[in-house]
Short mmCIF file of C-alpha atoms in Angstrom, two decimals:
data_model
loop_
_atom_site.label_atom_id
_atom_site.label_comp_id
_atom_site.label_asym_id
_atom_site.label_seq_id
_atom_site.Cartn_x
_atom_site.Cartn_y
_atom_site.Cartn_z
CA MET D 261 -27.06 21.87 -33.28
CA SER D 262 -25.60 25.31 -32.72
CA ASP D 263 -22.19 26.08 -31.25
CA GLU D 264 -23.81 27.15 -28.00
CA ASP D 265 -25.68 23.84 -27.73
CA ILE D 266 -22.44 21.90 -28.26
CA ILE D 267 -20.61 23.92 -25.60
CA ARG D 268 -23.47 23.46 -23.14
CA GLU D 269 -23.56 19.69 -23.79
CA VAL D 270 -19.79 19.30 -23.33
CA SER D 271 -19.84 21.41 -20.16
CA ASN D 272 -22.62 19.27 -18.67
CA ASN D 273 -20.76 16.05 -19.51
CA THR D 274 -17.54 17.33 -17.92
CA THR D 275 -19.38 18.23 -14.71
CA ASN D 276 -21.06 14.82 -14.57
CA ASP D 277 -17.74 13.03 -15.17
CA GLN D 278 -16.09 14.93 -12.33
CA GLU D 279 -18.94 14.04 -9.97
CA ASP D 280 -18.68 10.37 -10.96
CA ASN D 281 -14.90 10.36 -10.39
CA ASP D 282 -15.31 11.79 -6.89
CA ASP D 283 -17.43 8.80 -5.90
CA VAL D 284 -14.99 6.25 -7.31
CA ILE D 285 -11.91 7.37 -5.40
CA ALA D 286 -11.36 5.04 -2.47
CA THR D 287 -8.18 4.26 -0.63
CA ALA D 288 -7.37 0.88 0.76
CA PRO D 289 -6.19 0.84 4.35
CA GLN D 290 -2.43 0.48 4.65
CA VAL D 291 -1.15 -2.83 5.99
CA THR D 292 0.82 -2.38 9.21
CA ASP D 293 4.25 -3.90 9.69
CA GLN D 294 2.91 -6.14 12.45
CA ASP D 295 0.11 -7.44 10.22
CA ALA D 296 2.67 -8.26 7.53
CA VAL D 297 4.88 -10.11 10.02
CA ASN D 298 1.91 -12.12 11.26
CA ALA D 299 0.86 -12.97 7.71
CA PHE D 300 4.35 -14.15 6.75
CA GLU D 301 4.59 -16.23 9.93
CA LEU D 302 1.31 -17.92 9.09
CA GLY D 303 2.40 -18.38 5.48
CA LEU D 304 5.67 -19.94 6.59
CA GLN D 305 3.85 -22.32 8.90
CA TRP D 306 1.51 -23.37 6.07
CA ALA D 307 4.39 -23.76 3.62
CA GLU D 308 6.42 -25.92 6.01
CA GLU D 309 3.42 -28.15 6.72
CA ASN D 310 2.74 -28.67 3.01
CA GLY D 311 6.24 -29.52 1.84
CA THR D 312 7.03 -26.32 0.00
CA SER D 313 10.41 -26.12 -1.72
CA TYR D 314 13.43 -24.67 0.03
CA ASN D 315 13.62 -21.69 -2.35
CA GLU D 316 10.03 -20.70 -1.66
CA LEU D 317 10.55 -21.02 2.10
CA LEU D 318 13.64 -18.88 1.81
CA LEU D 319 11.67 -16.23 -0.07
CA LEU D 320 8.98 -16.17 2.61
CA ARG D 321 11.62 -15.87 5.34
CA ARG D 322 13.29 -12.96 3.55
CA LEU D 323 9.97 -11.16 3.18
CA ARG D 324 9.18 -11.78 6.86
CA ASP D 325 12.60 -10.42 7.80
CA LYS D 326 11.97 -7.27 5.72
CA ALA D 327 8.70 -6.74 7.57
CA LEU D 328 10.46 -7.26 10.92
CA ILE D 329 13.17 -4.75 10.02
CA SER D 330 10.55 -2.24 8.91
CA ARG D 331 8.65 -2.71 12.17
CA TYR D 332 11.85 -2.27 14.18
CA ASN D 333 12.83 0.89 12.30
CA ASN D 334 9.39 2.40 12.82
CA LEU D 335 9.47 1.63 16.54
CA LYS D 336 12.99 2.97 17.07
CA GLN D 337 13.07 6.45 18.53
CA LYS D 338 14.85 8.98 16.36
CA LYS D 339 17.81 10.88 17.73
CA ILE D 340 17.27 14.57 18.30
CA ASP D 341 19.99 15.58 15.83
CA GLU D 342 18.07 13.83 13.03
CA TYR D 343 15.49 16.62 13.21
CA PHE D 344 18.10 19.35 12.66
CA LYS D 345 20.05 18.14 9.63
CA ALA D 346 21.39 20.88 7.41
CA SER D 347 20.22 20.84 3.81
#
């Protein structure tokens, strides 16, 4: 195999790899704050019905509270001076 054949083969493989990678890239939809709150509420209900330990219930409540705070912060209107902060 000559040098030119090797270069041609490597160039073809690189192009094929790039085409394959373009097909593989997929993004998962982002979970909304409200969906997270609903999921934690349902999880808490299930955990309470099935006698889950206090520590695990506390963890679920903390995660639910984080989702609630995130939802609140995203719904809260920003003050106009927040757009004009000096660097």
